[in-house]
Coordinates of C-alpha atoms in Angstrom, one line a residue:
M1168 CA 80.1 67.9 125.7
S1169 CA 82.8 66.0 127.5
A1170 CA 84.3 68.1 130.3
Q1171 CA 86.8 65.5 131.5
N1172 CA 90.0 66.7 133.1
H1173 CA 88.7 70.2 133.4
D1174 CA 86.2 70.0 136.3
L1175 CA 83.5 71.5 134.2
D1176 CA 80.1 69.9 133.8
P1177 CA 78.7 69.7 130.2
V1178 CA 76.2 72.5 130.8
E1179 CA 78.7 74.9 132.2
L1180 CA 81.2 74.2 129.4
E1181 CA 78.5 74.7 126.7
I1182 CA 77.5 78.1 128.3
L1183 CA 81.2 79.2 128.5
R1184 CA 81.8 78.1 124.9
N1185 CA 78.9 80.1 123.6
Q1186 CA 79.9 83.1 125.7
L1187 CA 83.4 83.0 124.2
E1188 CA 82.1 82.7 120.7
S1189 CA 79.7 85.6 121.3
V1190 CA 82.7 87.7 122.2
A1191 CA 84.3 86.9 118.9
E1192 CA 81.1 87.8 117.1
E1193 CA 80.7 91.1 118.9
M1194 CA 84.3 91.9 117.9
G1195 CA 83.3 91.5 114.3
Q1196 CA 80.2 93.7 114.7
V1197 CA 82.3 96.5 116.2
L1198 CA 84.8 96.3 113.4
I1199 CA 82.1 96.3 110.7
R1200 CA 80.2 99.2 112.2
G1201 CA 83.4 101.2 113.0
A1202 CA 85.2 100.9 109.7
Y1203 CA 85.0 103.4 106.8
S1204 CA 85.9 101.3 103.8
P1205 CA 82.9 99.7 102.0
N1206 CA 85.2 96.7 101.6
I1207 CA 84.7 96.1 105.4
T1208 CA 81.4 97.8 106.1
E1209 CA 79.5 96.3 103.2
R1210 CA 81.4 93.3 102.0
R1211 CA 82.5 92.3 105.5
D1212 CA 86.0 91.3 104.3
C1213 CA 87.2 90.8 107.9
S1214 CA 87.6 88.2 110.7
T1215 CA 87.9 88.2 114.4
A1216 CA 88.9 85.6 117.0
L1217 CA 90.1 84.9 120.5
F1218 CA 93.3 83.0 121.4
D1219 CA 94.6 81.6 124.7
A1220 CA 98.0 82.6 126.2
D1221 CA 99.7 79.8 124.3
G1222 CA 98.4 81.2 120.9
R1223 CA 95.7 78.6 120.4
M1224 CA 92.5 79.8 118.8
V1225 CA 89.6 79.1 121.3
A1226 CA 86.7 80.9 119.6
Q1227 CA 86.1 82.6 116.2
A1228 CA 83.4 84.5 114.5
E1229 CA 82.2 82.8 111.3
H1230 CA 83.9 85.1 108.9
I1231 CA 86.5 84.4 106.2
P1232 CA 88.0 80.9 106.1
V1233 CA 91.3 82.0 104.6
H1234 CA 91.8 84.6 107.3
L1235 CA 90.9 82.3 110.3
G1236 CA 92.9 79.3 109.3
A1237 CA 96.1 81.4 109.0
M1238 CA 95.5 83.6 112.2
P1239 CA 97.4 81.2 114.5
E1240 CA 100.6 81.9 112.5
A1241 CA 100.1 85.7 113.1
V1242 CA 99.7 85.1 116.9
D1243 CA 102.8 82.9 116.9
A1244 CA 104.8 85.7 115.1
V1245 CA 103.7 88.3 117.7
L1246 CA 104.5 86.0 120.7
D1247 CA 108.1 86.1 119.6
H1248 CA 108.1 89.8 120.5
D1249 CA 107.0 89.4 124.1
P1250 CA 103.7 91.4 123.9
E1251 CA 102.5 93.0 127.1
P1252 CA 99.1 94.2 128.3
G1253 CA 98.3 97.5 126.7
D1254 CA 100.2 96.7 123.5
V1255 CA 98.7 96.2 120.0
F1256 CA 100.8 94.6 117.3
V1257 CA 100.1 95.2 113.6
L1258 CA 101.4 92.9 110.8
N1259 CA 100.7 91.9 107.2
D1260 CA 103.9 90.2 106.2
P1261 CA 103.0 86.9 104.5
F1262 CA 106.4 85.5 105.5
A1263 CA 105.8 86.4 109.2
G1264 CA 102.3 85.3 110.0
G1265 CA 100.3 87.2 107.3
T1266 CA 98.5 85.9 104.2
H1267 CA 98.8 88.8 101.7
L1268 CA 99.6 92.4 102.2
P1269 CA 96.1 93.9 102.1
D1270 CA 95.1 91.7 105.0
V1271 CA 96.2 93.7 108.0
T1272 CA 96.2 91.9 111.4
L1273 CA 96.0 93.4 114.9
V1274 CA 96.9 91.3 117.9
S1275 CA 96.2 92.5 121.4
P1276 CA 97.1 90.8 124.7
I1277 CA 94.3 90.3 127.1
A1278 CA 95.0 90.7 130.9
P1279 CA 92.7 90.2 133.8
G1280 CA 92.5 93.9 134.7
T1281 CA 93.2 95.7 137.9
D1282 CA 90.3 94.4 140.1
T1283 CA 92.0 91.2 141.1
D1284 CA 90.1 91.1 144.4
A1285 CA 86.7 91.0 142.8
T1286 CA 84.3 88.3 143.8
H1287 CA 82.9 85.8 141.3
A1288 CA 79.3 85.1 140.8
D1289 CA 79.9 81.7 142.5
G1290 CA 81.3 83.3 145.6
D1291 CA 84.9 82.5 144.9
H1292 CA 87.6 85.1 144.6
V1293 CA 89.9 85.8 141.6
D1294 CA 93.1 83.9 141.9
P1295 CA 95.6 86.3 143.6
D1296 CA 98.4 84.9 141.4
S1297 CA 96.6 86.3 138.4
A1298 CA 98.5 89.5 138.4
E1299 CA 97.4 92.6 136.5
D1300 CA 100.1 92.1 133.9
T1301 CA 99.5 88.4 133.3
V1302 CA 98.4 87.7 129.7
L1303 CA 95.4 85.4 129.6
G1304 CA 94.9 85.4 125.9
Y1305 CA 94.8 87.5 122.7
A1306 CA 92.2 89.4 120.7
V1307 CA 92.9 89.2 117.0
S1308 CA 91.2 91.1 114.1
R1309 CA 92.1 90.8 110.5
A1310 CA 90.7 93.1 107.7
H1311 CA 91.4 93.4 104.0
H1312 CA 92.4 97.1 103.5
A1313 CA 91.4 98.5 100.2
D1314 CA 95.0 99.7 99.6
V1315 CA 98.4 99.2 101.2
G1316 CA 100.5 100.9 98.6
G1317 CA 102.5 99.2 95.9
M1318 CA 102.7 99.6 92.1
A1319 CA 98.9 99.8 91.5
P1320 CA 95.8 101.1 93.3
G1321 CA 94.2 98.4 95.4
S1322 CA 97.6 96.7 96.0
M1323 CA 96.7 93.7 93.8
P1324 CA 98.6 94.2 90.6
A1325 CA 98.2 91.3 88.2
G1326 CA 101.7 91.4 86.9
A1327 CA 103.7 91.8 90.2
R1328 CA 106.9 89.9 90.3
D1329 CA 108.0 90.5 93.9
I1330 CA 106.3 91.4 97.1
Q1331 CA 107.7 94.9 97.2
Q1332 CA 105.6 95.7 94.1
E1333 CA 102.5 94.6 96.0
G1334 CA 102.6 97.2 98.8
L1335 CA 103.9 98.0 102.3
R1336 CA 105.2 95.0 104.1
I1337 CA 104.8 95.2 107.9
P1338 CA 106.5 92.6 110.1
P1339 CA 105.0 92.3 113.7
T1340 CA 105.3 95.9 114.9
K1341 CA 104.0 97.6 118.0
L1342 CA 101.3 100.0 116.9
V1343 CA 100.0 100.7 120.4
D1344 CA 102.5 100.8 123.3
G1345 CA 101.1 100.7 126.8
G1346 CA 97.7 101.9 125.7
E1347 CA 99.0 104.8 123.5
I1348 CA 99.1 104.7 119.7
D1349 CA 102.7 105.1 118.4
D1350 CA 102.3 108.1 116.1
G1351 CA 105.5 107.3 114.4
V1352 CA 104.5 103.8 113.4
E1353 CA 101.0 105.0 112.3
S1354 CA 102.5 107.8 110.3
L1355 CA 104.9 105.5 108.6
V1356 CA 102.0 103.2 107.5
L1357 CA 99.8 106.0 106.4
A1358 CA 102.5 107.6 104.3
N1359 CA 102.8 104.5 102.2
V1360 CA 99.1 104.0 101.3
R1361 CA 96.5 105.7 99.1
N1362 CA 93.6 107.3 100.9
P1363 CA 95.3 107.4 104.4
D1364 CA 92.2 108.8 106.1
E1365 CA 90.3 105.7 105.3
R1366 CA 93.2 103.4 106.3
R1367 CA 93.5 105.3 109.6
A1368 CA 89.8 104.8 110.3
D1369 CA 89.8 101.1 109.5
L1370 CA 92.8 100.6 111.7
R1371 CA 91.1 102.4 114.6
A1372 CA 88.0 100.2 114.0
Q1373 CA 90.2 97.1 114.4
I1374 CA 91.7 98.5 117.6
A1375 CA 88.2 99.1 118.9
A1376 CA 87.2 95.5 118.1
N1377 CA 90.1 94.2 120.1
E1378 CA 89.3 96.5 123.0
R1379 CA 85.8 95.2 123.0
A1380 CA 87.1 91.7 123.4
E1381 CA 89.3 92.7 126.4
A1382 CA 86.2 94.3 128.1
R1383 CA 84.0 91.3 127.5
I1384 CA 86.7 88.8 128.7
A1385 CA 87.1 90.9 131.8
D1386 CA 83.3 90.6 132.4
L1387 CA 83.5 86.8 131.9
L1388 CA 86.5 86.6 134.2
A1389 CA 84.6 88.5 136.9
D1390 CA 81.7 86.0 136.6
H1391 CA 83.6 82.8 136.2
G1392 CA 87.2 83.3 137.4
D1393 CA 89.7 80.5 136.7
R1394 CA 86.9 78.3 135.3
L1395 CA 86.9 80.6 132.3
L1396 CA 90.6 79.6 131.7
A1397 CA 89.6 76.0 132.2
A1398 CA 87.1 76.4 129.4
F1399 CA 89.8 77.6 127.1
D1400 CA 91.4 74.1 127.4
A1401 CA 88.1 72.3 127.5
V1402 CA 86.7 73.6 124.2
V1403 CA 89.9 72.9 122.4
D1404 CA 90.0 69.3 123.7
Y1405 CA 86.4 68.8 122.9
S1406 CA 86.7 69.9 119.3
R1407 CA 89.9 67.8 118.8
E1408 CA 88.1 64.7 120.1
R1409 CA 85.1 65.3 117.9
V1410 CA 87.1 65.8 114.7
A1411 CA 89.3 62.8 115.5
A1412 CA 86.1 60.7 115.9
E1413 CA 84.8 61.9 112.5
L1414 CA 88.1 61.1 110.8
R1415 CA 88.1 57.6 112.1
D1416 CA 84.9 57.0 110.1
L1417 CA 86.8 57.7 106.9
P1418 CA 88.4 54.7 105.2
D1419 CA 92.2 54.7 105.7
G1420 CA 94.3 55.2 102.5
T1421 CA 96.1 57.7 100.4
Y1422 CA 93.9 59.8 98.0
R1423 CA 95.4 61.8 95.2
A1424 CA 94.2 64.6 92.9
S1425 CA 95.6 67.3 90.7
D1426 CA 94.5 70.6 89.2
A1427 CA 96.1 73.8 87.8
M1428 CA 96.2 77.5 88.1
E1429 CA 95.6 79.4 84.9
G1430 CA 98.9 81.3 84.7
D1431 CA 100.5 83.7 87.1
G1432 CA 99.9 87.1 85.5
V1433 CA 103.3 86.9 83.8
T1434 CA 102.6 83.9 81.6
D1435 CA 99.5 82.0 80.7
E1436 CA 101.0 78.6 81.2
D1437 CA 99.1 76.2 83.6
I1438 CA 100.7 75.8 87.0
P1439 CA 100.1 72.3 88.4
I1440 CA 99.0 71.6 92.0
E1441 CA 99.2 68.0 93.2
V1442 CA 98.1 66.6 96.5
A1443 CA 98.2 63.3 98.4
V1444 CA 95.8 63.0 101.3
T1445 CA 96.6 60.2 103.7
V1446 CA 93.9 59.2 106.2
D1447 CA 95.3 57.1 109.0
G1448 CA 92.9 56.5 111.8
A1449 CA 92.2 59.8 113.6
T1450 CA 94.8 61.8 111.6
V1451 CA 95.1 63.2 108.1
E1452 CA 98.4 64.1 106.4
V1453 CA 98.2 66.4 103.4
D1454 CA 101.3 66.5 101.2
F1455 CA 101.6 68.8 98.2
S1456 CA 104.8 67.2 96.8
G1457 CA 104.7 67.4 93.0
T1458 CA 103.2 70.9 93.0
A1459 CA 105.0 73.4 90.8
D1460 CA 108.0 75.4 92.0
Q1461 CA 107.2 79.0 93.0
V1462 CA 106.5 81.2 90.0
A1463 CA 107.5 84.7 88.8
G1464 CA 103.9 86.1 89.2
N1465 CA 101.8 86.7 92.2
V1466 CA 99.9 83.4 92.6
N1467 CA 102.4 82.0 95.1
A1468 CA 100.7 81.1 98.4
P1469 CA 102.4 81.1 101.8
L1470 CA 102.1 77.7 103.5
T1471 CA 99.7 79.4 106.0
V1472 CA 97.3 79.9 103.2
A1473 CA 97.5 76.3 102.0
K1474 CA 96.9 75.2 105.6
S1475 CA 93.8 77.4 105.8
A1476 CA 92.4 75.8 102.6
V1477 CA 93.0 72.3 104.0
Y1478 CA 91.5 73.1 107.3
F1479 CA 88.4 74.5 105.6
V1480 CA 87.9 71.2 103.7
I1481 CA 88.3 69.1 106.8
R1482 CA 85.7 71.3 108.5
C1483 CA 83.4 70.7 105.5
I1484 CA 83.7 66.9 105.6
T1485 CA 83.2 66.6 109.3
D1486 CA 80.3 67.7 111.5
P1487 CA 79.8 71.4 111.0
E1488 CA 78.4 71.6 114.6
I1489 CA 81.9 71.0 116.0
P1490 CA 83.0 74.2 117.6
P1491 CA 85.7 75.8 115.3
N1492 CA 88.9 76.3 117.2
H1493 CA 92.5 75.0 117.4
G1494 CA 91.4 71.5 118.3
C1495 CA 89.9 71.1 114.8
Y1496 CA 93.3 71.6 113.3
E1497 CA 95.5 69.4 115.6
P1498 CA 94.7 66.1 113.8
V1499 CA 95.7 67.6 110.4
S1500 CA 99.3 68.1 109.1
V1501 CA 100.1 70.0 105.9
T1502 CA 103.4 70.0 104.1
A1503 CA 104.6 71.5 100.8
P1504 CA 108.2 71.6 99.4
E1505 CA 110.1 74.8 100.3
G1506 CA 110.4 77.1 97.3
S1507 CA 107.2 75.7 95.8
L1508 CA 104.0 77.4 94.7
L1509 CA 102.5 76.6 98.2
N1510 CA 105.6 77.4 100.3
P1511 CA 107.5 80.1 98.4
D1512 CA 110.7 81.8 99.5
P1513 CA 110.7 85.6 99.9
P1514 CA 110.6 88.0 98.1
A1515 CA 108.0 86.0 96.1
A1516 CA 104.8 87.9 95.0
V1517 CA 101.9 86.4 96.8
V1518 CA 98.8 88.6 96.7
G1519 CA 97.0 86.3 94.3
G1520 CA 97.9 83.2 96.3
N1521 CA 95.6 84.2 99.2
V1522 CA 92.5 84.9 97.0
E1523 CA 93.0 82.6 94.0
T1524 CA 95.5 79.8 94.7
S1525 CA 93.7 79.1 98.0
Q1526 CA 90.6 78.4 96.0
R1527 CA 92.4 75.9 93.9
V1528 CA 93.9 74.2 96.9
T1529 CA 90.3 73.8 98.2
D1530 CA 89.2 72.3 95.0
V1531 CA 92.0 69.8 94.7
V1532 CA 91.7 68.6 98.3
F1533 CA 88.0 68.2 97.9
A1534 CA 88.7 66.2 94.7
A1535 CA 91.1 64.0 96.5
L1536 CA 88.6 63.2 99.3
A1537 CA 85.7 62.5 96.9
D1538 CA 86.1 58.8 97.3
A1539 CA 86.8 58.9 101.0
A1540 CA 83.7 61.0 101.9
P1541 CA 81.4 60.8 98.8
G1542 CA 78.4 62.1 100.6
R1543 CA 80.0 65.2 101.9
V1544 CA 82.1 66.5 98.9
P1545 CA 80.3 68.9 96.6
A1546 CA 80.8 69.5 93.0
G1547 CA 83.3 72.2 92.1
G1548 CA 82.3 75.8 92.9
Q1549 CA 83.3 78.8 90.9
G1550 CA 86.9 78.3 92.2
T1551 CA 87.8 82.0 92.1
M1552 CA 87.1 85.2 94.0
N1553 CA 86.9 87.3 90.8
N1554 CA 89.0 90.2 92.2
V1555 CA 88.2 93.6 90.7
V1556 CA 90.2 96.7 91.5
V1557 CA 89.6 100.2 90.1
G1558 CA 91.5 103.2 91.5
D1559 CA 93.8 106.1 91.1
A1560 CA 96.2 108.0 93.4
D1561 CA 93.3 109.0 95.7
F1562 CA 91.2 105.9 96.2
A1563 CA 90.8 102.2 95.4
Y1564 CA 87.6 100.3 94.9
Y1565 CA 88.1 96.6 95.6
E1566 CA 85.6 93.8 95.3
T1567 CA 85.3 90.0 95.0
V1568 CA 82.3 89.1 92.9
G1569 CA 80.2 86.0 93.7
G1570 CA 79.5 83.1 91.4
G1571 CA 78.0 79.7 91.4
A1572 CA 78.4 77.2 94.2
G1573 CA 78.8 73.5 93.3
A1574 CA 75.8 71.2 93.7
N1575 CA 75.8 68.7 96.6
P1576 CA 74.3 65.2 97.0
D1577 CA 71.2 66.8 98.6
G1578 CA 70.5 69.9 96.6
D1579 CA 71.4 72.5 94.0
G1580 CA 74.2 74.9 94.4
L1581 CA 73.5 78.5 95.4
S1582 CA 73.8 81.3 92.8
G1583 CA 75.7 84.5 93.0
V1584 CA 77.6 83.7 96.2
Q1585 CA 81.2 83.4 97.3
V1586 CA 82.4 79.9 97.8
G1587 CA 85.4 78.1 99.3
M1588 CA 87.9 80.4 101.1
T1589 CA 85.7 83.5 101.4
N1590 CA 82.1 84.2 102.3
T1591 CA 82.1 88.0 101.7
L1592 CA 79.0 89.8 100.5
N1593 CA 78.6 91.4 97.1
T1594 CA 78.7 95.2 97.4
P1595 CA 75.2 96.7 97.0
V1596 CA 74.9 98.9 94.0
E1597 CA 73.8 101.9 96.0
A1598 CA 76.8 101.7 98.4
L1599 CA 79.3 101.2 95.5
E1600 CA 78.0 104.2 93.6
A1601 CA 77.8 106.4 96.7
A1602 CA 81.4 105.7 97.7
Y1603 CA 83.2 105.8 94.3
P1604 CA 83.0 107.6 90.9
L1605 CA 81.7 104.4 89.3
R1606 CA 78.3 103.4 87.8
V1607 CA 76.9 99.9 87.7
E1608 CA 75.4 99.3 84.3
R1609 CA 74.4 95.7 84.8
Y1610 CA 74.2 93.4 87.8
A1611 CA 72.4 90.1 87.3
L1612 CA 72.5 86.4 87.6
R1613 CA 74.2 84.7 84.6
G1614 CA 71.5 82.4 83.5
D1615 CA 72.2 78.7 82.9
S1616 CA 75.9 79.0 83.8
G1617 CA 75.6 76.3 86.4
G1618 CA 76.3 72.7 85.4
D1619 CA 73.4 70.4 84.9
G1620 CA 72.9 67.3 87.0
R1621 CA 70.5 65.5 89.3
H1622 CA 71.2 68.7 91.3
R1623 CA 72.3 71.7 89.3
G1624 CA 75.3 74.0 90.0
G1625 CA 74.5 77.5 91.0
D1626 CA 74.7 80.3 88.4
G1627 CA 77.4 83.0 88.3
L1628 CA 76.9 86.7 88.1
V1629 CA 77.3 89.4 85.5
R1630 CA 78.7 92.7 86.9
S1631 CA 79.4 95.7 84.5
I1632 CA 80.9 98.8 85.9
R1633 CA 81.5 102.1 84.0
V1634 CA 84.6 104.0 85.2
E1635 CA 83.9 107.7 85.2
F1636 CA 87.5 108.8 85.4
G1637 CA 90.9 107.8 84.1
A1638 CA 92.0 104.9 86.3
T1639 CA 93.9 101.7 86.7
V1640 CA 91.9 98.5 86.5
S1641 CA 93.3 95.2 87.8
L1642 CA 91.5 91.9 87.4
L1643 CA 92.8 88.8 89.2
T1644 CA 90.6 85.8 88.4
E1645 CA 90.5 82.1 87.7
R1646 CA 88.3 79.5 86.0
R1647 CA 88.4 81.4 82.7
R1648 CA 89.9 78.4 80.9
H1649 CA 89.3 75.3 83.0
A1650 CA 85.6 74.9 84.1
P1651 CA 84.4 74.1 87.6
R1652 CA 84.1 70.3 87.7
G1653 CA 80.9 68.4 87.9
I1654 CA 80.9 65.3 90.1
A1655 CA 79.2 61.9 90.0
G1656 CA 78.2 62.4 86.4
G1657 CA 77.2 66.0 86.8
E1658 CA 78.2 68.5 84.1
D1659 CA 80.8 71.2 84.5
G1660 CA 79.9 74.8 85.2
A1661 CA 80.5 77.6 82.7
V1662 CA 83.9 79.3 82.7
G1663 CA 84.1 83.0 83.5
I1664 CA 84.7 85.8 81.1
N1665 CA 86.4 89.2 81.6
R1666 CA 85.8 92.1 79.2
I1667 CA 87.0 95.7 79.0
D1668 CA 84.9 97.8 76.7
G1669 CA 83.6 94.5 75.2
E1670 CA 87.1 93.2 74.5
R1671 CA 87.8 89.8 76.1
V1672 CA 90.8 90.1 78.3
P1673 CA 93.0 87.5 80.1
S1674 CA 92.1 86.2 83.6
K1675 CA 94.9 88.3 85.1
V1676 CA 95.4 91.8 83.8
T1677 CA 96.2 95.3 84.9
R1678 CA 95.4 98.2 82.5
E1679 CA 95.2 102.0 82.4
V1680 CA 91.7 103.0 81.2
D1681 CA 90.0 106.2 80.1
A1682 CA 86.9 107.8 81.6
G1683 CA 83.8 106.0 80.2
T1684 CA 85.4 102.6 80.1
T1685 CA 83.2 99.6 81.0
V1686 CA 84.6 96.7 82.9
T1687 CA 82.5 93.5 82.8
V1688 CA 83.0 90.3 84.8
E1689 CA 80.9 87.2 84.1
T1690 CA 81.6 84.8 86.9
P1691 CA 81.8 81.0 86.6
G1692 CA 78.9 78.7 87.5
G1693 CA 79.1 75.8 89.8
G1694 CA 79.4 72.1 88.7
G1695 CA 76.4 69.8 88.8
H1696 CA 76.1 66.7 91.0
G1697 CA 74.8 63.4 89.6
E1698 CA 73.6 62.3 86.2
P1699 CA 71.1 64.9 84.8
A1700 CA 67.7 63.8 83.7
A1701 CA 67.4 63.3 80.0
S1702 CA 65.1 66.2 79.4
R1703 CA 67.3 68.6 81.2
S1704 CA 70.5 67.3 79.7
S1705 CA 69.3 68.0 76.2
A1706 CA 68.2 71.5 77.1
A1707 CA 71.6 72.3 78.7
S1708 CA 73.6 71.1 75.8
D1709 CA 72.6 73.9 73.4
D1710 CA 75.1 76.6 72.5
A1711 CA 73.2 79.5 73.8
V1712 CA 75.2 79.8 77.0
D1713 CA 78.2 82.0 76.4
G1714 CA 81.3 80.8 78.0
R1715 CA 80.6 77.1 78.9
G1716 CA 83.8 75.3 78.6
K1717 CA 86.9 76.6 76.8
S1718 CA 86.3 79.6 74.6
D1719 CA 86.4 79.0 70.8
D1720 CA 89.2 81.6 70.3
G1721 CA 91.4 80.1 72.9
N1722 CA 91.7 83.4 74.8
D1723 CA 91.2 83.1 78.5

């Protein structure tokens, strides 16, 4: 590591970097262990990170890409409210630092503590100018809450037309003031959600995660003093230099690609996404001009979400060993026209933008860079999170179901996993059935759904759930009409299929169902990479695989 301009030798900087990242990881462990919702404890739909006093991310746990890339916007939004030590701000407003309403973010200032006369391990003393109320940085946790109110249980209604229908919208608000929870703010939030006891517990788990970060940073500060703060700058500079060096290896030029969303929950018409990626030396400009205007349904994505998807792709085509922090993002600029699908104006509905449109942005930016970085771009993955919500007035079950990963130049794609903008786990059957009045009738890999090629795409999953009470079911999915793309001659993966009691239903649907109803989701397979061998190509071309390509009845 280069430690230039920071008076840190490479060994010391590497030690400090790992210590900071371990704090972020420990935050995540506290959150996962302390939460009540299976969505957090089992699926691990949460993320944690550390920021410096200027709102730059300096360390993150390797959690959810769509969370982490958008977190800086949340910290910026909180900084506008002059946070002080002992405060914790809560927010979920997609137009003020959030992504979509179920993702609730807590931001806590970190101060050096009261023991400013402590001696460091190296014999130096803490800087006396580091007063007790000086903010050194911020601890940030973001978790997908299973319900935040709105017109349907789970707060992900397929047909929402404005953000008010999706749930409670929280701008940056002080939840903890001077170390004490504001009962009025907490009561206001809990009065607008289903299962408030679970929501309270999940919020408390996030507070505990942030508090753990404050304690650990205090320990590091006692050991290292101002050299810890120097490390904040040094790790960011190091990552920026490494990413810039990787980008210089790409051929300069402008690379274009297009794709489409399969309707918005209001209509089934395709919604185009277009991108131009310009590589110029050590910088990349990503421009989404030509993308559709914002739509009536809920697949609009705030610009923060589009940025997250772009940052993820850049991370994938550069060295994965580069420490993930603000420095990785500095060489990259992202623009989208105001009022467009990827930069909508309020009160646009956006809950599907975070989970589905983000996946399509990932796909289209990968496609644009396929010629610039051919050895690092995979075939198309399932391209959807396969959101399934079942609930009533008292609870909400939410899950994203894994599918096939795209093959890459060196090997087959994984089967039954999340790809792209999320890396959550699939809920274990035992945990699902213990927590909810649901029964899993089938849970299996969807054989031969991955595209053939020199390297095959991963297979999707089949998940069938019997609902044992009258409930509302919401499905928010993609790749039910347009298959995940193969690359370099590889074949496309199979499209997904949604069924309610055997009836094929659209990719985005909300329905009231009776007790005994079975909801089945067959998730897409990943695309293949490279020309398939002749013997495998003929075997893969038979018609036994249900759902490969567009359905014969035209129904998505």
